[in-house]
XYZ file of C-alpha atoms in Angstrom:
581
model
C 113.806 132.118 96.568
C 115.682 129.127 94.737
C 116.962 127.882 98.260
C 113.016 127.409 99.593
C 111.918 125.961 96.468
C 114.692 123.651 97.127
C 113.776 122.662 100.176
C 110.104 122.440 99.525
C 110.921 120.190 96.699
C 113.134 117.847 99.365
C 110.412 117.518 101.485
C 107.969 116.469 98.942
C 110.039 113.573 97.937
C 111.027 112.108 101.224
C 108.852 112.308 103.432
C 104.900 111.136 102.656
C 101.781 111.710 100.095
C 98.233 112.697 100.763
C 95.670 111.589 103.790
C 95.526 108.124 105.159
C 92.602 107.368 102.833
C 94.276 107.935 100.014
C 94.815 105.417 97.413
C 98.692 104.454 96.500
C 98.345 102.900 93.710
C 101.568 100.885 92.024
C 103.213 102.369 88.865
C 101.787 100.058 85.678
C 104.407 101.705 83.008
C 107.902 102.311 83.345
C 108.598 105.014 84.891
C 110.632 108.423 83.517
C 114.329 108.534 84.625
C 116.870 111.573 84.688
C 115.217 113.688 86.432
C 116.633 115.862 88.823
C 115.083 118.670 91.171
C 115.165 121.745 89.227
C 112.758 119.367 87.357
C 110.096 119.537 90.863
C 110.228 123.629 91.483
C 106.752 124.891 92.565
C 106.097 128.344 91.506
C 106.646 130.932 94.254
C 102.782 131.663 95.422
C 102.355 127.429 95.779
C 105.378 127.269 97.552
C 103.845 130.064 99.763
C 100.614 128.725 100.735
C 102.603 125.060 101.526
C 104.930 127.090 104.136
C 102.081 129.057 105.715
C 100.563 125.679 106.122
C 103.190 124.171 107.688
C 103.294 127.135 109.960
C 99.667 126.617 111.224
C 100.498 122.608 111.709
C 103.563 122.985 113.511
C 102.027 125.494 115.994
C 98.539 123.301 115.931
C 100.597 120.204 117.089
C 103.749 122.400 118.975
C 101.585 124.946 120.667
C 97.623 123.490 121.297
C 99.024 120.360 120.970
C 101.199 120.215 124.041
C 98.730 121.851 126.543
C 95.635 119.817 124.622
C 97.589 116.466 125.808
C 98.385 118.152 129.519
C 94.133 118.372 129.707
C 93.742 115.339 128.383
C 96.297 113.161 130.311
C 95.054 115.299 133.467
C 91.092 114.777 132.648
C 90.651 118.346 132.592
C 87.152 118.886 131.065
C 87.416 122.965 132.422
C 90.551 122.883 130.287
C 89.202 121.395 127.206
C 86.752 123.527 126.860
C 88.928 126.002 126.670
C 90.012 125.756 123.542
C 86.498 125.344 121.318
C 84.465 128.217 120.368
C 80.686 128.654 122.329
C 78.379 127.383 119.500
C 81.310 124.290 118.912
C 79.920 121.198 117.259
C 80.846 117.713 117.172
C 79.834 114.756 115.693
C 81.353 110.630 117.136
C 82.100 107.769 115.850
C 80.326 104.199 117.596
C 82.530 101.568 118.527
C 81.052 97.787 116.877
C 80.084 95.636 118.332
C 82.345 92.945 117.782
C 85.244 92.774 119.654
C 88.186 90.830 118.121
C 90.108 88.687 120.250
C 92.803 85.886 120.121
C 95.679 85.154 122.320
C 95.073 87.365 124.985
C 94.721 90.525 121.987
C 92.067 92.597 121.760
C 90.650 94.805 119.378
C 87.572 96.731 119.017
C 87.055 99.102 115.781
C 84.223 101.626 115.401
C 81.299 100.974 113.021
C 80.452 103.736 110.123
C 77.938 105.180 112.050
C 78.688 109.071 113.385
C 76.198 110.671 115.916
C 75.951 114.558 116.691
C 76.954 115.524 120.300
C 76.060 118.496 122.262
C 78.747 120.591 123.017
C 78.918 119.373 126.449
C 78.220 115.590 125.078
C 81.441 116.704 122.978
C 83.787 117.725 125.472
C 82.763 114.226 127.398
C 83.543 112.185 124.885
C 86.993 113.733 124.367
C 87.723 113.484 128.041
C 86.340 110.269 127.922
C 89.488 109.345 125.669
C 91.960 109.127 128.602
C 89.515 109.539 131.589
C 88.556 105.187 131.427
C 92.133 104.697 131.312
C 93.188 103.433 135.342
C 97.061 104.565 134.511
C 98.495 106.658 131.224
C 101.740 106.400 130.114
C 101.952 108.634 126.905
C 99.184 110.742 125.594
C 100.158 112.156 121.369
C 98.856 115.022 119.360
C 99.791 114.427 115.586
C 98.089 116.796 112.267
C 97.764 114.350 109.576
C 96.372 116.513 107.201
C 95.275 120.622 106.736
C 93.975 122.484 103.869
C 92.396 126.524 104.700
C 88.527 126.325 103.819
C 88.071 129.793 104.250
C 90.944 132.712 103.283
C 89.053 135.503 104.645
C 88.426 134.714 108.001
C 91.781 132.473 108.285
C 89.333 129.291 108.294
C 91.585 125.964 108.257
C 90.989 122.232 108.555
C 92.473 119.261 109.750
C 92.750 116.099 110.121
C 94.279 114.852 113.462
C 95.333 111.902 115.341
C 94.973 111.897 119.193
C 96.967 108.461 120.930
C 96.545 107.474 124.309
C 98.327 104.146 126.034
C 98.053 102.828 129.457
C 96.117 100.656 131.425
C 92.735 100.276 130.769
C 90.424 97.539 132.730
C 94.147 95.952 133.664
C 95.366 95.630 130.103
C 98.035 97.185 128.443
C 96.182 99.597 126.023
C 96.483 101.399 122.831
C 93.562 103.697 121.866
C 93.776 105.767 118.311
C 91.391 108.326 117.553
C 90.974 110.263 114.080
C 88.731 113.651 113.740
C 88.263 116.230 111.641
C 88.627 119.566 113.442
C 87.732 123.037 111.707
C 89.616 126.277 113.513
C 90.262 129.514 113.324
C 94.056 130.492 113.158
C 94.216 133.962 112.232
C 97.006 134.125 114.726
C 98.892 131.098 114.422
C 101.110 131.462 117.377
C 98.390 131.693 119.899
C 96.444 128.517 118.717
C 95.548 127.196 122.236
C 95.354 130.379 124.197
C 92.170 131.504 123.364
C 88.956 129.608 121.727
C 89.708 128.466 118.263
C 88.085 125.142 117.499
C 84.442 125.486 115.466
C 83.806 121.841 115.136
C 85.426 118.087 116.185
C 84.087 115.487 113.995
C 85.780 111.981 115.032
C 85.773 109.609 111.929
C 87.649 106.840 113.351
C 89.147 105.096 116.442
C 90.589 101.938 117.355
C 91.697 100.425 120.670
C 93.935 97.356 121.193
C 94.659 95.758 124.522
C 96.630 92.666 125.383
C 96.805 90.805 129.353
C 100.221 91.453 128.755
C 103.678 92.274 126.811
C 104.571 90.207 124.013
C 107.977 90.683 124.700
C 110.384 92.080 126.932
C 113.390 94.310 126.831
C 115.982 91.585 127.747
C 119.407 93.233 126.068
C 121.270 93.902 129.044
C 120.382 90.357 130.692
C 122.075 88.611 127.745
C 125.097 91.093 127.930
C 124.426 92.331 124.721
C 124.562 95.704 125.556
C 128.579 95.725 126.311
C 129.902 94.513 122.721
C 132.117 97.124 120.631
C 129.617 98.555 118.775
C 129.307 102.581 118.062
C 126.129 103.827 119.581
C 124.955 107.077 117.557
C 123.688 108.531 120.458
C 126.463 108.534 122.088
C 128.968 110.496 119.900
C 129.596 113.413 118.731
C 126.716 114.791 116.114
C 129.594 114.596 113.252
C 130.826 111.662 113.778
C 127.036 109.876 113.501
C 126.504 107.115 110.247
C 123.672 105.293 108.723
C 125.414 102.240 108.558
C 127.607 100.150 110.577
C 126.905 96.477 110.974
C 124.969 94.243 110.126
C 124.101 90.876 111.699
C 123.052 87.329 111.127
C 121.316 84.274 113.086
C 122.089 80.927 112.618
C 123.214 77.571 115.349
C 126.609 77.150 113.835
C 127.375 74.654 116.538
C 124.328 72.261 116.242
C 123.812 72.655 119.824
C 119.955 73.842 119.487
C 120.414 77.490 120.036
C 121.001 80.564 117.929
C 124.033 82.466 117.705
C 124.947 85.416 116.569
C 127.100 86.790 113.810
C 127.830 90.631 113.397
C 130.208 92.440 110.924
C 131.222 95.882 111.185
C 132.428 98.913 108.887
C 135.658 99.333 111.676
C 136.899 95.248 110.158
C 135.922 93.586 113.597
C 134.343 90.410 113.145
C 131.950 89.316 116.186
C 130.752 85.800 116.762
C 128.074 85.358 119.642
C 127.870 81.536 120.849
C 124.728 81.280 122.475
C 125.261 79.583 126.426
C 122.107 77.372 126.352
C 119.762 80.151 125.761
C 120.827 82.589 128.825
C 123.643 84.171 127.697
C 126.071 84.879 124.854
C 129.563 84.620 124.658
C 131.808 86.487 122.205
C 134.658 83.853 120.710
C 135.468 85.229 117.294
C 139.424 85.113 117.722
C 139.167 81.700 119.487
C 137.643 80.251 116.476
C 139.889 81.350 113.838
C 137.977 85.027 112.564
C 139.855 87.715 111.583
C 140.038 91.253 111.026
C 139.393 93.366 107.577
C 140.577 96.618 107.151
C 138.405 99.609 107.545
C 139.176 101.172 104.077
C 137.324 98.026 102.368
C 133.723 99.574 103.527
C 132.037 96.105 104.204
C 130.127 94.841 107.317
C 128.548 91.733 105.037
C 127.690 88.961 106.891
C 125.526 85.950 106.334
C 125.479 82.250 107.261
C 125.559 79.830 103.955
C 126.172 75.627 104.097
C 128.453 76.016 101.096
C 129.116 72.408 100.909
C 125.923 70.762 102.474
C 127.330 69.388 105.468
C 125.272 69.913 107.971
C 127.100 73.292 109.462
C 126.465 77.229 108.737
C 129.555 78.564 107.088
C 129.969 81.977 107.603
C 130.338 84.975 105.265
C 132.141 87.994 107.611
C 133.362 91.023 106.117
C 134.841 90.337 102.496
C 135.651 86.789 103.558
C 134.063 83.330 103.387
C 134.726 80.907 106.129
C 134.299 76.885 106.113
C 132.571 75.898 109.528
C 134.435 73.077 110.772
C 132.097 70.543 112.420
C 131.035 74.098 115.043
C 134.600 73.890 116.605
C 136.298 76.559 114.367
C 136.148 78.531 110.756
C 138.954 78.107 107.951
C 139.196 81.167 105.363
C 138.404 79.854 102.211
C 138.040 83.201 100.387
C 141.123 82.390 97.732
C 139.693 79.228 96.439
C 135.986 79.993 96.657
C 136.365 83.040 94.271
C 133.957 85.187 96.225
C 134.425 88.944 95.810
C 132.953 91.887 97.793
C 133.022 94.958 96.819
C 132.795 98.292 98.932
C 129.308 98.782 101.052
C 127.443 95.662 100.010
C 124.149 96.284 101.633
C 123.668 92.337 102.559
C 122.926 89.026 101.124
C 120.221 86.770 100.047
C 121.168 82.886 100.332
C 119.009 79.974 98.236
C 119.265 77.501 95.616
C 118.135 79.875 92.792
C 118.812 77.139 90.039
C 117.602 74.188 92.174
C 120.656 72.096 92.006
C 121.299 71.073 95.381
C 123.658 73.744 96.892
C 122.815 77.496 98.173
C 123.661 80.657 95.918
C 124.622 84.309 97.006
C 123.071 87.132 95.933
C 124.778 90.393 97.049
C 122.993 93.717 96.757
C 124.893 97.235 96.656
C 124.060 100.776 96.340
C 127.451 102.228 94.852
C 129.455 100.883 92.048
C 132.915 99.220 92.607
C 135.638 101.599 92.745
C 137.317 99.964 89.655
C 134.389 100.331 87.580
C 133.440 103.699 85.840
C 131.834 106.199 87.971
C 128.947 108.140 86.789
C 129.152 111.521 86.102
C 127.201 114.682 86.483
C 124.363 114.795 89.144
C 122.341 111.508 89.859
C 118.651 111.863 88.926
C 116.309 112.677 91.348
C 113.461 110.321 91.315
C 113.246 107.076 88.950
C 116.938 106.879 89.227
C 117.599 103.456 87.929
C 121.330 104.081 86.681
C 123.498 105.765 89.521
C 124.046 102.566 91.796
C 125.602 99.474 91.910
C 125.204 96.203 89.701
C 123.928 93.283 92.480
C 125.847 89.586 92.205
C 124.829 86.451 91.842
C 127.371 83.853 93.233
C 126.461 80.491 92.009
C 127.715 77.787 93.841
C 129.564 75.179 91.734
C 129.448 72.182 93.772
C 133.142 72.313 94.881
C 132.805 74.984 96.880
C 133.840 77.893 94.756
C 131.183 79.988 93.387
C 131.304 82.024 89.986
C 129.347 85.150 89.328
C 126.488 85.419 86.723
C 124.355 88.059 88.018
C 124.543 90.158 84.637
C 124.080 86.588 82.720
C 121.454 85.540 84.158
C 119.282 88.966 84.375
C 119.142 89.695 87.652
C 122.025 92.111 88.368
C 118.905 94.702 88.953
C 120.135 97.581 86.620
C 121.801 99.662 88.707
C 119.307 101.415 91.110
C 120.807 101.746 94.536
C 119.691 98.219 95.765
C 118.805 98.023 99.732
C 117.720 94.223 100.182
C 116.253 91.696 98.913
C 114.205 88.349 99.347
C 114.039 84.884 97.852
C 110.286 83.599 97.289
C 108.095 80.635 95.447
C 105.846 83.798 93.677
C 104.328 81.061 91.256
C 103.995 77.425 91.412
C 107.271 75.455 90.069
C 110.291 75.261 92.404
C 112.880 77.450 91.427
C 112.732 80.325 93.758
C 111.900 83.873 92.071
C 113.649 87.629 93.867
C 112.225 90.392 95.001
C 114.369 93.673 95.375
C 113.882 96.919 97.260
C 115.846 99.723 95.895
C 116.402 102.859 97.978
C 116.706 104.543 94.617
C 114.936 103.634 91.226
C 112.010 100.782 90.700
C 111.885 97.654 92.705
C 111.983 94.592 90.811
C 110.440 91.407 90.896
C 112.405 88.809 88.843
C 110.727 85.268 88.168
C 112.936 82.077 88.115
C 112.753 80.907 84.635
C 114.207 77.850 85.513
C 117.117 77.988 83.130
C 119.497 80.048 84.387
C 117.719 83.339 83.795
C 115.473 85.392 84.897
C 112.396 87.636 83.667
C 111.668 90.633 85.299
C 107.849 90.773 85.607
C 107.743 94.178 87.924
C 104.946 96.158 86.274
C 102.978 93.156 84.701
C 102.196 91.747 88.727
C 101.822 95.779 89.828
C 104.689 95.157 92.321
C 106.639 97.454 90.664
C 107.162 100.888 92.863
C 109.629 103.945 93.482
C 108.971 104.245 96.887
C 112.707 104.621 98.860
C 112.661 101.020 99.823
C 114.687 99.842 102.558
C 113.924 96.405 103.037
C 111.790 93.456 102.371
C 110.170 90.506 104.154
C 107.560 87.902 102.506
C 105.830 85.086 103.854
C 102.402 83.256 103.851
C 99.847 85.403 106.047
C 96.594 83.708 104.891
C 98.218 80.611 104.158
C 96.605 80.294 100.447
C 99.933 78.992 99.415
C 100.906 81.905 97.949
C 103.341 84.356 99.488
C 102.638 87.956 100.474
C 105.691 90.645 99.592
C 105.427 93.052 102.525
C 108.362 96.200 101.173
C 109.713 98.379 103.878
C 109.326 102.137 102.320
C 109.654 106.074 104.026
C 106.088 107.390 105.502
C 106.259 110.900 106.998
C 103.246 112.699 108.547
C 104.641 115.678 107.678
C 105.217 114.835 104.172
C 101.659 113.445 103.554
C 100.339 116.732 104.343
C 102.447 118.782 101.964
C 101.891 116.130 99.098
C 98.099 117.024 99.931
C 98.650 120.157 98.841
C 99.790 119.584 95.259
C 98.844 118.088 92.471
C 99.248 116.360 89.018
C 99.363 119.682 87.470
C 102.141 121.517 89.545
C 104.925 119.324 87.934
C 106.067 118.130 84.187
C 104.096 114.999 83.497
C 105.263 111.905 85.246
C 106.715 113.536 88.105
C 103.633 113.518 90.373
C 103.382 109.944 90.365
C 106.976 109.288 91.188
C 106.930 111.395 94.332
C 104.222 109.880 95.682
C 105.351 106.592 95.002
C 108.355 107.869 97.080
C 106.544 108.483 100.086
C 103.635 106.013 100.038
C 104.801 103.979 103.033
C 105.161 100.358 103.567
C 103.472 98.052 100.718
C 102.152 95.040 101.092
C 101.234 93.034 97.666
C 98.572 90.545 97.929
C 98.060 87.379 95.489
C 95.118 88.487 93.129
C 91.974 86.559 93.489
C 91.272 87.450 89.953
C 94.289 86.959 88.228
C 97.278 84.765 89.754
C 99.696 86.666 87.666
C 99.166 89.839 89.631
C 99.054 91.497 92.839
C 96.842 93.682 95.130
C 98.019 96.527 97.122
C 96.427 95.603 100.753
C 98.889 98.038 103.480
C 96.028 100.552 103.844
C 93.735 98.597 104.689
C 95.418 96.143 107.012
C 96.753 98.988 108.662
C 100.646 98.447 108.230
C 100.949 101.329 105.777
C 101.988 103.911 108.090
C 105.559 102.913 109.897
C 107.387 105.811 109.344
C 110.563 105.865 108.164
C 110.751 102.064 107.548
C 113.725 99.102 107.478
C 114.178 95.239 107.772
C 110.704 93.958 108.019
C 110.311 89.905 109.143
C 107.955 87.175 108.877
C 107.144 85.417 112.093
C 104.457 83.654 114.022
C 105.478 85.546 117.612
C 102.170 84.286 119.639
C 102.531 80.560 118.505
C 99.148 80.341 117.165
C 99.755 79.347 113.705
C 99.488 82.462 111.769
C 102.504 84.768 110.288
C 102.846 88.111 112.600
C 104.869 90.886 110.611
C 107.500 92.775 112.201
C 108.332 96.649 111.194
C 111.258 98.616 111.963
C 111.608 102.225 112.255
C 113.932 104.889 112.471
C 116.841 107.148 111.583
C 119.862 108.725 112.649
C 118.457 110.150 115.479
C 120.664 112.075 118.117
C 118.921 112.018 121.729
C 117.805 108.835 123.171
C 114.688 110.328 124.271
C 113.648 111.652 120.742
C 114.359 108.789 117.954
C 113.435 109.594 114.540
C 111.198 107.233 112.526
């Protein structure tokens, strides 16, 4: 029995919290720390009812869901029908009236308004889904929720999510649909063989178009797709890593194009140069790069003009290099005192003490192997002591840097640190830091101006334990104020098991902490109200649910003056075809 609980208890914490409506709400007060999962068991007959749940919902989306998107993609009204019971009722949303456009995007929302369909209205409008589309390319089937209504007569009910994209009036379209369906699934595995659906309710939809792509697949064209990099997909299952590079952009040349800078966990060092925006050439060993070994665990890299003249000088691997004039790089790692420990996650480059030359700040997950490791299991949630201490290099003007990350307060505990982001979060100019910890509270530290910094996390309700794995910020509404948009895991899956449990189930404090570690991304808002706080705004801007979320960015894509947002996804996936995320 210990091995399900187990599992259950994994689940809960990775993967997502209640319905889309729900409210995620920021921590206010510190949060508890040391706890680890025999602290999170259910009790056997909760544990129960979450499985047989998850049983219904996987053959709901494995079993109905397959041949419901066959009908659908196919227009298949006979088929539809099918699969709803005789006196089946139904209830759909109105699309408003207002249509939003701008730059060629469209968007058209549905108004609050619900009206009650015949059954054969019913089965129109869901055929209607797909049926105006000219061309479909993918039709989707997810359960976003389910909770059983009625024991007795195996009575369940969900909440689902029904995707269709194609071409609709010539456009590249995206149409979203949410309902509320109530079944019958007394047998489980034959949900979709026989009539099982009592009523369809849609609550919302959505569909975007656009005259066309705002970008285009163009790896390949730039050669990028033949450079020594391990491809996960391509290996061997065992042999698969989270980690392996990481990259940075920057014209180290002056010649008006970006190039590219990559660092890898095998010591290779690869430098892109950029031929005049068609192509990319690698020249790492021609301008002076070199090799690290493999057992030092780093693929930092990061452009920084250490000395202000004019040219990126390159961090690669657990070296610094001087950029001379974009013909070549000179190791300077001896005199410029930079260290790097093992697995530094990346860096974070400004002029955090406004002096007139660009800092470092380094963020890690694991402590240096010289310093003490931690013993006994790490906690399980609000782990804020198992990681690694971040750096701050400050630059001294001579082109050596010193380290004062623990002086100056912003070393971040030591909570598993992912990324982080320089910002102007008030008014003065001395740039405050925001940091996303996989593990542990995020922290927002403001500039004090001095040398030091105050770590104001819970009083401007930015704080959060949600598994962060990245950050961006930028001005969206341009108030003059930044936004802090926080990469965090979201998992269907996990939303509906959090559903199912409460406050109550767990030792006080742990509830909260769980679903702060699967509330998906976060975007804090400058308060209206009070300038010292923020507002939690994801939900509804509808960037909340990315899935299992990295490396956000900042950027107007379309030109038109307004910051776009960016939003990776993904895992270690192992088939092409199927990527996690």
């Amino acid at each position: 029995m210990r091995f399900h609980i187990l599992i259950l208890t994994i689940c809960v914490m990775v993967a997502g919290c209640s319905d889309q409506q729900a409210n995620f709400s920021p921590p206010t007060n510190q949060i508890s720390t040391g706890l680890l999962p025999s602290d999170a068991e259910l009790d056997p007959e909760k544990q129960q009812a979450i499985w047989d749940a998850e049983h219904v919902t996987f053959c709901l989306e494995q079993r109905f869901g397959k041949m419901f998107t066959t009908a659908l993609k196919s227009h298949d009204t006979d088929a539809l029908q099918t699969f709803f019971m005789p006196a089946a009722s139904g209830e759909w949303v109105e699309f408003a009236n207002d249509i939003f456009a701008q730059g060629g995007f469209e968007e058209q929302a549905c108004s609050t308004n619900r009206t009650p369909l015949t059954f054969d209205a019913l089965l129109t409008a869901i055929a209607d889904l797909s049926a105006e589309y000219e061309t479909i390319s993918k039709v989707g089937f997810r359960v976003l929720s389910i909770q059983m209504t009625n024991e007795t007569n195996a009575i369940w009910q969900s909440d689902v999510q029904v995707t269709v994209s194609g071409k609709l009036d010539g456009r590249t379209s995206y149409r979203k649909t949410i309902a509320t369906i109530t079944y019958q699934a007394e047998t489980p595995l034959e949900l979709g063989t026989k009539p099982f659906i009592h009523s369809w309710v849609t609550t919302d939809q959505i569909t975007r178009s656009s005259e066309a792509a705002l970008f285009s697949e163009v790896t390949a064209r730039f050669t990028l797709d033949r450079l020594p990099l391990i491809d996960n997909w391509k290996i061997p299952a065992e042999q698969s890593a989270q980690y392996r590079s990481q990259l940075a952009v920057a014209d180290f040349d002056q010649d008006g194009f970006n190039d590219i800078a990559i660092g890898t966990f095998t010591g290779e060092p690869i430098l892109l140069k950029n031929i005049g925006g068609r192509s990319f050439n690698r020249i790492d060993q021609q301008v002076g790069l070199r090799r690290w070994a493999p057992n030092e665990e780093t693929s930092l890299v990061a452009w920084i003009d250490v000395d202000n003249d004019g040219y990126q000088d390159l961090i690669m691997g657990n070296r610094i290099y001087k950029n001379v004039e974009g013909r070549r790089f000179s190791d300077i790692t001896s005199s410029s005192g930079l260290s790097v420990n093992r697995q530094p996650m990346g860096a974070a480059i400004a002029d955090y003490d406004a002096d007139g030359d660009l800092d470092i700040y380094i963020c890690y997950q694991y402590p240096a192997e010289d310093e003490p490791q931690k013993e006994g299991p790490s906690p399980w949630v609000g782990d804020d002591s198992s990681g690694g201490a971040n750096h701050l290099w400050q630059n001294q003007g001579n082109g050596s840097f010193r380290e004062v990350g623990q002086a100056s307060g912003v070393s971040a505990g030591t909570r598993k640190s992912f990324a982080a982001n320089w910002l102007f979060y008030n008014d003065d100019h001395f740039p405050d830091l925001y940091i996303a910890n996989d593990f542990g509270t995020n922290n927002l530290l403001l500039n004090q101006g001095d040398g030091t910094f105050e770590d104001i996390s819970f009083t401007s309700n930015t704080a959060d334990f949600a598994t962060s794995m990245g950050v961006a910020t930028g001005h969206l509404d341009s108030d003059g104020r930044p936004e802090i948009y926080v990469a965090n895991m979201y998992s269907k899956m996990g939303r509906r098991i959090i559903g199912q449990v409460s406050a109550a189930d767990y030792p006080d404090g742990i509830y909260q902490q769980i679903k702060g570690s699967c509330a998906g991304n976060r975007l804090y808002s400058p308060s209206v109200d009070d300038p010292q706080r923020c507002e939690e705004n994801s939900i509804a801007l509808g960037i909340n649910d990315i899935g299992w979320a990295y490396a956000p960015a900042f950027a107007d894509f379309d030109g038109n003056g307004w910051a776009d947002i960016y939003a990776t996804t993904g895992f270690m996936s192992r088939d092409r075809s199927k990527p996690d995320g």
